[in-house]
Tab-separated table of C-alpha atoms in Angstrom:
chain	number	residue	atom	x	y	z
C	1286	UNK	CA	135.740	95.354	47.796
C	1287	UNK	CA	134.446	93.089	44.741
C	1288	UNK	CA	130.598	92.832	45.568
C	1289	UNK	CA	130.199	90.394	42.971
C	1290	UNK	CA	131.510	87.678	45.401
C	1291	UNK	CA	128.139	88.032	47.554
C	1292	UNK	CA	125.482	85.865	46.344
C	1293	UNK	CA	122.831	89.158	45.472
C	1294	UNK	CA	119.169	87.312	46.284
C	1295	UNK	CA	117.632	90.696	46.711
C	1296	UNK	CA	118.396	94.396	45.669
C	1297	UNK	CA	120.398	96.487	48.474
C	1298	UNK	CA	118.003	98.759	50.151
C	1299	UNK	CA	119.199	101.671	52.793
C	1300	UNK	CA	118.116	104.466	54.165
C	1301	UNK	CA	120.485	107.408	54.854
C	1302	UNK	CA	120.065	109.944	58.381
C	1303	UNK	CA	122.238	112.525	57.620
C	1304	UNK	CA	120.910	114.249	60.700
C	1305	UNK	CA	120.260	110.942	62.839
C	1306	UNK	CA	117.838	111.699	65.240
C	1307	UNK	CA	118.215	115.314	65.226
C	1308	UNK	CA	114.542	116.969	64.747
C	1309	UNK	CA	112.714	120.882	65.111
C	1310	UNK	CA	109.983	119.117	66.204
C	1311	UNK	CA	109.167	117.252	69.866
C	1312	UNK	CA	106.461	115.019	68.050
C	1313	UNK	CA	104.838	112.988	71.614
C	1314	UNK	CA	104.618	109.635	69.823
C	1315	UNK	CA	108.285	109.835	67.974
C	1316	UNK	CA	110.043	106.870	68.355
C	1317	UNK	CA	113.241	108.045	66.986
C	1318	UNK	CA	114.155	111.735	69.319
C	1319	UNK	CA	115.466	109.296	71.795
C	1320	UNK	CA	118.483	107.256	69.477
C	1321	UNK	CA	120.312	110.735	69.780
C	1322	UNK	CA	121.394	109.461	73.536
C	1323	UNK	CA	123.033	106.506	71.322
C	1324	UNK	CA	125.274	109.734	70.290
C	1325	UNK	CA	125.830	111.429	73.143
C	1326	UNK	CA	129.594	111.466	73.143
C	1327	UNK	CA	129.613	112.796	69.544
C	1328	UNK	CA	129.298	116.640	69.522
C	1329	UNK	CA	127.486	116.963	65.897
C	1330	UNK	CA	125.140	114.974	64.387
C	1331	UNK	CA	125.440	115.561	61.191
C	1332	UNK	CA	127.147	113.232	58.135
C	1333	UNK	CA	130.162	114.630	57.164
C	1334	UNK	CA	130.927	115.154	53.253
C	1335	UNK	CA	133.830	112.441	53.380
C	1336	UNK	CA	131.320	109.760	54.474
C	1337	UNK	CA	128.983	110.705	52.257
C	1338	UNK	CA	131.017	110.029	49.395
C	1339	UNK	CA	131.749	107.264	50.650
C	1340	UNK	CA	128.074	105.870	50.884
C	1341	UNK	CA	127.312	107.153	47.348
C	1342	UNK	CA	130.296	105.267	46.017
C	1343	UNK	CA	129.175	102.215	47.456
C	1344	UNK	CA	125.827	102.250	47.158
C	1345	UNK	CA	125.359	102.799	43.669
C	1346	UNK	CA	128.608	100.453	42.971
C	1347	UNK	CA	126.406	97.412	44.798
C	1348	UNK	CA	123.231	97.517	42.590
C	1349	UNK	CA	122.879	95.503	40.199
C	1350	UNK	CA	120.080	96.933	38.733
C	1351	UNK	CA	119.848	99.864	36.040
C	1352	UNK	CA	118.192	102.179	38.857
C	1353	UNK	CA	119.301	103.239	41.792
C	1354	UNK	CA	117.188	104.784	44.895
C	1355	UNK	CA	118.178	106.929	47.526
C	1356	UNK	CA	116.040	108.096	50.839
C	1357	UNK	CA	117.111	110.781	53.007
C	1358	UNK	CA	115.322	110.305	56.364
C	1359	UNK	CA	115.271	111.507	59.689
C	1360	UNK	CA	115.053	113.300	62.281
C	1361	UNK	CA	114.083	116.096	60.122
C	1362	UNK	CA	116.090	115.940	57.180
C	1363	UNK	CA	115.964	119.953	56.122
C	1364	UNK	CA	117.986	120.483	59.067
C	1365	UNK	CA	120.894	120.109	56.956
C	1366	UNK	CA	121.517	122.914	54.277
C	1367	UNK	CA	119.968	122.462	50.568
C	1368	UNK	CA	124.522	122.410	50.079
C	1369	UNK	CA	124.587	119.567	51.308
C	1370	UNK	CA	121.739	117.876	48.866
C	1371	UNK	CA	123.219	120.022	46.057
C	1372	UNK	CA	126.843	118.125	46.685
C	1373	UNK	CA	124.826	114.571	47.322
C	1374	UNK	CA	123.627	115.253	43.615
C	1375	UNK	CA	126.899	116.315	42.498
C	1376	UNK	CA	128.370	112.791	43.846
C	1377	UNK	CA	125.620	110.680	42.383
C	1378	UNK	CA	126.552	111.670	39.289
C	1379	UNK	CA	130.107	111.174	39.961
C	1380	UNK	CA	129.897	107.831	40.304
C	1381	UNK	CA	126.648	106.624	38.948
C	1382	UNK	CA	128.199	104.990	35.581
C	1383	UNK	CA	125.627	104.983	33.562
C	1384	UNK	CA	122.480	104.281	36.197
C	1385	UNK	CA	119.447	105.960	36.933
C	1386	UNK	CA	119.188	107.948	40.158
C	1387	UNK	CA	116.159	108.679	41.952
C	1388	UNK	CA	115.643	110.146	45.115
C	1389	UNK	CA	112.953	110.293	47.718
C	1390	UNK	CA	113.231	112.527	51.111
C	1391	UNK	CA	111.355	112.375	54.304
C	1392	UNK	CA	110.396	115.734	56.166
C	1393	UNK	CA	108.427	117.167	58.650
C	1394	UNK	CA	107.190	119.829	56.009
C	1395	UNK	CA	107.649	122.882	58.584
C	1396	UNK	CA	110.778	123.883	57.131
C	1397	UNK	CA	110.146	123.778	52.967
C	1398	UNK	CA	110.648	126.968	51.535
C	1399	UNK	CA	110.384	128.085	48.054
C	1400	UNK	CA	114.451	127.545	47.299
C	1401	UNK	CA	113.947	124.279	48.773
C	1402	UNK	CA	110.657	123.117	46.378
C	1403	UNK	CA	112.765	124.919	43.012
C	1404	UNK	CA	115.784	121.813	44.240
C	1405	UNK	CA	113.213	119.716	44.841
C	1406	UNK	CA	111.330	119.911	41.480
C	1407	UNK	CA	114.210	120.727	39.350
C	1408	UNK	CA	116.137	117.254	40.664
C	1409	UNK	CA	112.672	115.510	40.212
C	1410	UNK	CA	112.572	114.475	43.909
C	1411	UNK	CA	109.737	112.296	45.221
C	1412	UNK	CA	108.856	114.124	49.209
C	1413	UNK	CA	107.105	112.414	51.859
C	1414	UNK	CA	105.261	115.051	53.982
C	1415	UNK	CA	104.219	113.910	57.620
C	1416	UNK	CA	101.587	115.354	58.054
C	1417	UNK	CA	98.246	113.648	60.647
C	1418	UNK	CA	95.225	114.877	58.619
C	1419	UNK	CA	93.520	118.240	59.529
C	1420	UNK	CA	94.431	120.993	62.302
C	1421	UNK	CA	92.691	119.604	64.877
C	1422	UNK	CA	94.081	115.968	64.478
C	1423	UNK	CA	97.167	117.109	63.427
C	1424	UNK	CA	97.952	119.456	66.311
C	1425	UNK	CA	97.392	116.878	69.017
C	1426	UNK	CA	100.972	115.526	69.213
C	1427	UNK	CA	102.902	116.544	66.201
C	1428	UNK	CA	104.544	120.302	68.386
C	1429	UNK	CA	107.472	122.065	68.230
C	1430	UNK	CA	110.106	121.434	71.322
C	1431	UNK	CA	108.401	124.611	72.765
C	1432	UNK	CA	105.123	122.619	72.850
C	1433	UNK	CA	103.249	125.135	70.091
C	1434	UNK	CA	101.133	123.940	66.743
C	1435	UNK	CA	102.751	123.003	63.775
C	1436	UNK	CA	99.778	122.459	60.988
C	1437	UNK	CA	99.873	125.492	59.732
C	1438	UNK	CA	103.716	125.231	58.581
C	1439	UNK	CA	103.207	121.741	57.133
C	1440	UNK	CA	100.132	123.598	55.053
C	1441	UNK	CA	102.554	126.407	54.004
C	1442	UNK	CA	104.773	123.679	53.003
C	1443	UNK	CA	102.719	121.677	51.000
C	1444	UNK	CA	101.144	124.831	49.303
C	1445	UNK	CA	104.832	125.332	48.495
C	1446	UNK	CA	105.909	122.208	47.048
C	1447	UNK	CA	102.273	122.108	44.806
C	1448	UNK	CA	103.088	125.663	43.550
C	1449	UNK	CA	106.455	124.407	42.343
C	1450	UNK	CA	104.951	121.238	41.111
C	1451	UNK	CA	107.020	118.555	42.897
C	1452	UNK	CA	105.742	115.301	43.437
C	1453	UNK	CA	105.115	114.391	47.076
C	1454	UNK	CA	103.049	112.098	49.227
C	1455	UNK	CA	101.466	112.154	52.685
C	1456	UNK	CA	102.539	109.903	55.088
C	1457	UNK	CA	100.003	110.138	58.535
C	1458	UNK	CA	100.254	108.296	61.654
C	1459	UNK	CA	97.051	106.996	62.841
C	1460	UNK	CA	97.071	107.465	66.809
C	1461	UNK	CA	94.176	107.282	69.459
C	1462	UNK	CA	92.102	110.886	68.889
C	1463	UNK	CA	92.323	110.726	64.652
C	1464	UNK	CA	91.235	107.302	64.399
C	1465	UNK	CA	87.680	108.028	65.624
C	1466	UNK	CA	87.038	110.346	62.566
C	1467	UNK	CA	88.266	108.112	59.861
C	1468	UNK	CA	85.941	109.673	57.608
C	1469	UNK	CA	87.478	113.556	58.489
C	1470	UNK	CA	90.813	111.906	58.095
C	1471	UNK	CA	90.208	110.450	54.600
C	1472	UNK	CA	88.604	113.420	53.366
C	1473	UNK	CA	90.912	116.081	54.441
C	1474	UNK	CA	93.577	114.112	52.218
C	1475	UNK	CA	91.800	113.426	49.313
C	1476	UNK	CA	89.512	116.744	49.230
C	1477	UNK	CA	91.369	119.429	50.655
C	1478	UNK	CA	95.263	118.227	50.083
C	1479	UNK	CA	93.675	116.504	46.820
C	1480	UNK	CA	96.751	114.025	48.021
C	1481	UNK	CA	96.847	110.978	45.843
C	1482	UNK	CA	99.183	108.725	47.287
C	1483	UNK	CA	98.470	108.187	51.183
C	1484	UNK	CA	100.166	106.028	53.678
C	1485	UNK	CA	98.962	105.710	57.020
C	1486	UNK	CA	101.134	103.951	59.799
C	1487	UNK	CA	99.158	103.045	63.340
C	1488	UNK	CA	101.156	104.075	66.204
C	1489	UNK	CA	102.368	100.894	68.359
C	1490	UNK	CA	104.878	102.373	71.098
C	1491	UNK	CA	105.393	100.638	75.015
C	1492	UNK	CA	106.140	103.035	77.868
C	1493	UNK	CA	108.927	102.643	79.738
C	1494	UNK	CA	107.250	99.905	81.926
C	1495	UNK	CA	106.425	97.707	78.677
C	1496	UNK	CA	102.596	99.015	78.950
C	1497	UNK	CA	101.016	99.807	76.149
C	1498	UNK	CA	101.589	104.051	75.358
C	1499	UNK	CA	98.378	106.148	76.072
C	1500	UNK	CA	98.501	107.651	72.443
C	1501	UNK	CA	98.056	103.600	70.752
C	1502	UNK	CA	95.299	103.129	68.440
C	1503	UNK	CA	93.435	100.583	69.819
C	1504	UNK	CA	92.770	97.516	68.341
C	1505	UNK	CA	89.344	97.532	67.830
C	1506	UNK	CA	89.254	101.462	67.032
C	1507	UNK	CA	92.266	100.241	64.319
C	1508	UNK	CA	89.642	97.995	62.495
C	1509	UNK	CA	86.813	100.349	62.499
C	1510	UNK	CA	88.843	103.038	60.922
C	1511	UNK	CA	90.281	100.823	58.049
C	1512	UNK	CA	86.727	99.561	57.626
C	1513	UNK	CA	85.596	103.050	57.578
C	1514	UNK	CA	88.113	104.221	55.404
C	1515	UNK	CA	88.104	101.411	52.969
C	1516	UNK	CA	84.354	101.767	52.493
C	1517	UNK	CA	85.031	105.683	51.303
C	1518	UNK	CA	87.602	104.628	48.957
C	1519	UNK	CA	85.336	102.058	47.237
C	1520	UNK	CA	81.741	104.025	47.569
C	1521	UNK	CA	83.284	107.411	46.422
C	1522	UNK	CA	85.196	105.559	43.319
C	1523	UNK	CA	88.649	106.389	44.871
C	1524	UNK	CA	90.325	103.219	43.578
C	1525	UNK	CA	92.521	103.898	40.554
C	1526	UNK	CA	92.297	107.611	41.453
C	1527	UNK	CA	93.989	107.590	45.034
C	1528	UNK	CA	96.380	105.261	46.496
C	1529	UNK	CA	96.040	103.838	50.041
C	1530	UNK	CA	99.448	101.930	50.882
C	1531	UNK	CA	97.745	99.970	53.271
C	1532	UNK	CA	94.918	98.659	51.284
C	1533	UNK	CA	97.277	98.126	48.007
C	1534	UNK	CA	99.501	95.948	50.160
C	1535	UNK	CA	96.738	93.971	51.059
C	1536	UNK	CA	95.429	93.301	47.674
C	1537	UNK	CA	99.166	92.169	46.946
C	1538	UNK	CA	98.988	89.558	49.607
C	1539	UNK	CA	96.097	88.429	48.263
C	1540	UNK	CA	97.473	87.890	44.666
C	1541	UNK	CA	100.407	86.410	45.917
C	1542	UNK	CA	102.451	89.302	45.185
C	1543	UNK	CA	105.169	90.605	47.221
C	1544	UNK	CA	103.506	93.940	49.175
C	1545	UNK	CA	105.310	97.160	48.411
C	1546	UNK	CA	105.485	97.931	52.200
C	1547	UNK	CA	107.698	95.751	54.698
C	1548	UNK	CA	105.607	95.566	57.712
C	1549	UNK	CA	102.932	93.048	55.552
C	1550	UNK	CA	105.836	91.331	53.512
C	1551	UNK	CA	106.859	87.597	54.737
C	1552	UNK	CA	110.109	88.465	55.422
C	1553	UNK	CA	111.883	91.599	56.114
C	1554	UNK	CA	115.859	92.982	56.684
C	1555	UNK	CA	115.542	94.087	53.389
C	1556	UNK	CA	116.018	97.924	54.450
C	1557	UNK	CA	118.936	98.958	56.563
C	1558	UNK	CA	120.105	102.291	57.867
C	1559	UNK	CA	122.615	104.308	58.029
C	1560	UNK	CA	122.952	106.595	60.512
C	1561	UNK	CA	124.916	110.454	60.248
C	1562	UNK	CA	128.127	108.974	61.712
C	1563	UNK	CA	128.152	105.747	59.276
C	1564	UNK	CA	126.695	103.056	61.963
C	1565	UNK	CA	124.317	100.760	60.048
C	1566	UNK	CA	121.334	99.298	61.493
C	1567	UNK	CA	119.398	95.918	60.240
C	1568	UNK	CA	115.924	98.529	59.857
C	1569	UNK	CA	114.994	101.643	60.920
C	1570	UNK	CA	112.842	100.647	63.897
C	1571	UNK	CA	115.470	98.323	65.453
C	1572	UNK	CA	118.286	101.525	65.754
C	1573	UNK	CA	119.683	99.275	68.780
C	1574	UNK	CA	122.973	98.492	69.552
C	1575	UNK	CA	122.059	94.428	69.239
C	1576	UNK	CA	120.809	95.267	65.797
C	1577	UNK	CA	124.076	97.281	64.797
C	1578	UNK	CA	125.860	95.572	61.636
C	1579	UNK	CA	128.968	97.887	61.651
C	1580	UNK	CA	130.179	100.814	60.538
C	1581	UNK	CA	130.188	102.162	56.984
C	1582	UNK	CA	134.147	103.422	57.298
C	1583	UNK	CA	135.573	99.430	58.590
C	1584	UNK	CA	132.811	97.599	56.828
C	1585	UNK	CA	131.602	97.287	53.007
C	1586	UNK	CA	127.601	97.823	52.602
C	1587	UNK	CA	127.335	94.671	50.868
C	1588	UNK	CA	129.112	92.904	53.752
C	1589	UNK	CA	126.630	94.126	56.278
C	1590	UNK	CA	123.788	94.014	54.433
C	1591	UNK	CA	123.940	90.397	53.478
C	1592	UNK	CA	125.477	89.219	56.277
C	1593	UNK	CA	124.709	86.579	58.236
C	1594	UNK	CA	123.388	88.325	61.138
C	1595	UNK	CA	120.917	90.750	58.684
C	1596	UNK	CA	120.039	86.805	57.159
C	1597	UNK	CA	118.899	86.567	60.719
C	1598	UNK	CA	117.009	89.369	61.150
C	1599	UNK	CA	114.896	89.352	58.249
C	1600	UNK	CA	114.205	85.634	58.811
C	1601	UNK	CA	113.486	86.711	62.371
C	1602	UNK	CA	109.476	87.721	61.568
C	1603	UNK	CA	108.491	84.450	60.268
C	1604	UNK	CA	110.485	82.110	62.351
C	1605	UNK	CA	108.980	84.036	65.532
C	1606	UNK	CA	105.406	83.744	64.644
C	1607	UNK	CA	103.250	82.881	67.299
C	1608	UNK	CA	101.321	79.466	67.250
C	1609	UNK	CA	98.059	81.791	66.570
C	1610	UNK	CA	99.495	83.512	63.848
C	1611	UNK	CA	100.488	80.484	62.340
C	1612	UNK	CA	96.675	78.783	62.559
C	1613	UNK	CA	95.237	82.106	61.849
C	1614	UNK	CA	93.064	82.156	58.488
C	1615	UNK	CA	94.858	85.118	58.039
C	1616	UNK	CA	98.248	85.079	57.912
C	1617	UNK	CA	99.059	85.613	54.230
C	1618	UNK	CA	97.383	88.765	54.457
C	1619	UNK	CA	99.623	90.126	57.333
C	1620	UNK	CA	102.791	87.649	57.830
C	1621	UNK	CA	101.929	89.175	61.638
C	1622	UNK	CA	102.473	92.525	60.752
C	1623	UNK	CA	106.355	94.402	62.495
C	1624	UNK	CA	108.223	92.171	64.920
C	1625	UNK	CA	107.925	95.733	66.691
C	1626	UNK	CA	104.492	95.719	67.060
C	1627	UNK	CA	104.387	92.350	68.724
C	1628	UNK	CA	103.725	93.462	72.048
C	1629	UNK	CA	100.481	91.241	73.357
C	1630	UNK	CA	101.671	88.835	76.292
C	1631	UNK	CA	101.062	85.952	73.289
C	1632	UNK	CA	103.562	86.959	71.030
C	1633	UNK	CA	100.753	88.805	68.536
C	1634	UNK	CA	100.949	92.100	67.198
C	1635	UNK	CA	99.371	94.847	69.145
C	1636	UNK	CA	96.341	95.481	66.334
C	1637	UNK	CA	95.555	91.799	65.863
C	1638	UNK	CA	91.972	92.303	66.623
C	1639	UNK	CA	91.625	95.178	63.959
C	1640	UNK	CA	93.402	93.380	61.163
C	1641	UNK	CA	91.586	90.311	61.506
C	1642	UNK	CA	88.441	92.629	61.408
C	1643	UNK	CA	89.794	94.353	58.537
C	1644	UNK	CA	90.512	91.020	56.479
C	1645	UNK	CA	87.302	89.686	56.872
C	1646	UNK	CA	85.338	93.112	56.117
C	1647	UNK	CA	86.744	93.255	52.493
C	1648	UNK	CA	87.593	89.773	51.561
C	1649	UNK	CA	84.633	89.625	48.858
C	1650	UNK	CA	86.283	92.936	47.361
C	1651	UNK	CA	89.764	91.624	47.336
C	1652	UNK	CA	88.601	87.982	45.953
C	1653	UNK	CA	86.723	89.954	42.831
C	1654	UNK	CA	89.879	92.249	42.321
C	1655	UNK	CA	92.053	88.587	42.161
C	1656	UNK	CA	89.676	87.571	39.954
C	1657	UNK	CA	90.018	90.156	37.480
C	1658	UNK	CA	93.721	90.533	37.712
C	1659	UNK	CA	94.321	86.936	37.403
C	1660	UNK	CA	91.460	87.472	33.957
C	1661	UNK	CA	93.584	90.627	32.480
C	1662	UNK	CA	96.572	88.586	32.889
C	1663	UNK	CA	95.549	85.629	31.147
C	1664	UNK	CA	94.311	87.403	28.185
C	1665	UNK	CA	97.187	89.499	27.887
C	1666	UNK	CA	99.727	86.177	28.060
């Protein structure tokens, strides 16, 4: 298929499971073990060689720009065998005519071993290591299927991949026990992991009633622990030195610019999925069958992922604003956060009440920081 007959308004993001849901670990507050009962009648989920050709061909063949990015995500992506990674590079290469390749892989970190890091560094792979901030924290819900620790592995790992030099990132969830230590959160990361790039995702999940799940941050506890946080990164002269997603995405909104992470953006279907068998998804937290664009061997990616239906979706977070988001002072700063997390009986997302106490605790900081972009780039035009 020619993709030069789609009209391209945005580069063609998605995500690759080449284990689906399949994971070591029995995290409590993982919303992704349970989309393996979407593949029950399918004995092994794993992506089969065939299809993956088939994704790399496309994939790369759809970009229009000079670089191309590829995440492998899970389940717990090291569950395949490094083969399998070795031949993905092997097939990039094939077929990327003359484009840069980059790729960036999700794990768990409990399975990185030393062959593993050598890849890893040698293919210049960015990782992102899941990891909830010390033992303690960490250890709460992040277990193995047999319900014991996992810290310790993750700190092997990580002790790995910096003794092979490869570049990787920490990516924590922020649930209802770590949030009251925002400070012991923030510091384990910066002074013992000396971790320079940190994202930080609250967990919003419903129980099977449509209650709220026990391990939530609260809202309020959600806005103390930015607050918290924020105030460490500024007093201890972290900015510049060590990247918080959250609060980089927020000084984007505030310039204007579009936020490097979805969940803030105005709009989103801008990242799909694929899943191991070659179902894609309109985004990686709506793996439902309403949400299912087609399959990768009776559909083009291009024809999925600018289809009218993923049109739909992505418009889907504005157009479903509730009539307080909409008069809320701060709405540019959030664009209501996930349509996921949207779970309050008026439409609003779940952490309302600590975003809007976020906002207002460090708009004077994020008005001065405008103000000296918007200086540096006058004098440089």
């Amino acid at each position: 298929m020619d993709s030069s007959i789609f009209s391209l308004s945005r580069p063609l993001y998605v995500m690759l499971k080449p284990v689906g849901a399949r994971c070591n670990l029995a995290c409590e507050y993982c919303y992704y073990l349970e989309k393996q009962h979407l593949y029950d009648d399918e004995p092994r989920h794993v992506m089969s060689e065939e299809l993956l050709e088939r994704f790399i061909e496309e994939y790369i063949g759809a970009q229009m720009a000079g670089e191309v990015l590829f995440t492998w995500h899970g389940g717990e992506t090291m569950m395949r065998p490094l083969s399998f990674y070795k031949r993905a590079i092997e097939l990039q290469k094939k077929y990327a005519n003359g484009k840069t390749i980059s790729n960036s892989i999700q794990t768990n970190g409990t399975l990185i071993t030393e062959e593993w890091a050598r890849f890893l560094h040698d293919e210049g792979w960015l990782v992102g290591v899941s990891i909830d901030g010390p033992q303690e924290f960490h250890d709460e819900y992040r277990r193995t299927r047999q319900g014991m620790p996992t810290w310790a592995k993750v700190r092997k790992g990580i002790d790995i991949l910096n003794r092979f030099q490869v570049e990787w990132n920490a990516m924590a969830v922020v649930n209802d026990y770590n949030a009251d230590y925002p400070l012991d959160f923030y510091r384990f990361f910066r002074d013992d992991l000396q971790c320079r790039y940190l994202q930080f995702t609250p967990i919003v999940e419903r129980m099977p009633d449509g209650t709220p799940a026990p391990f939530n941050v609260g809202p309020r506890q959600w806005g103390e622990f930015l607050c918290a946080v924020f105030d460490e990164w500024v007093s201890h002269g972290d900015v510049g030195e060590m990247f918080v997603q959250l609060f980089d995405a927020t000084l984007c909104n505030w310039c204007g610019v579009v936020p490097g992470v979805c969940t803030m953006a105005h709009s989103c279907g801008h990242a799909g999925v694929m899943e191991f068998n070659g179902d894609v998804y309109s985004c990686d937290h709506f793996v439902f069958p309403q949400y299912k664009l087609g399959n990768l061997r009776d559909k083009h990616l291009v024809e999925m992922m600018y289809s009218p239906e993923q049109e739909a979706f992505g418009r889907m977070k504005c157009d479903a604003l509730s009539q307080q988001c909409r008069e809320c002072e701060w709405l540019f700063a959030c664009n209501g956060e996930c349509p996921r997390t949207r779970i309050l009986p008026d439409g609003r997302c779940y952490l309302c009440e600590g975003y809007r106490m976020f906002f207002s605790y460090v708009a004077p900081w994020m008005d001065e920081m405008k103000k000296k972009i918007q200086a540096e780039n006058s004098c440089i035009s």
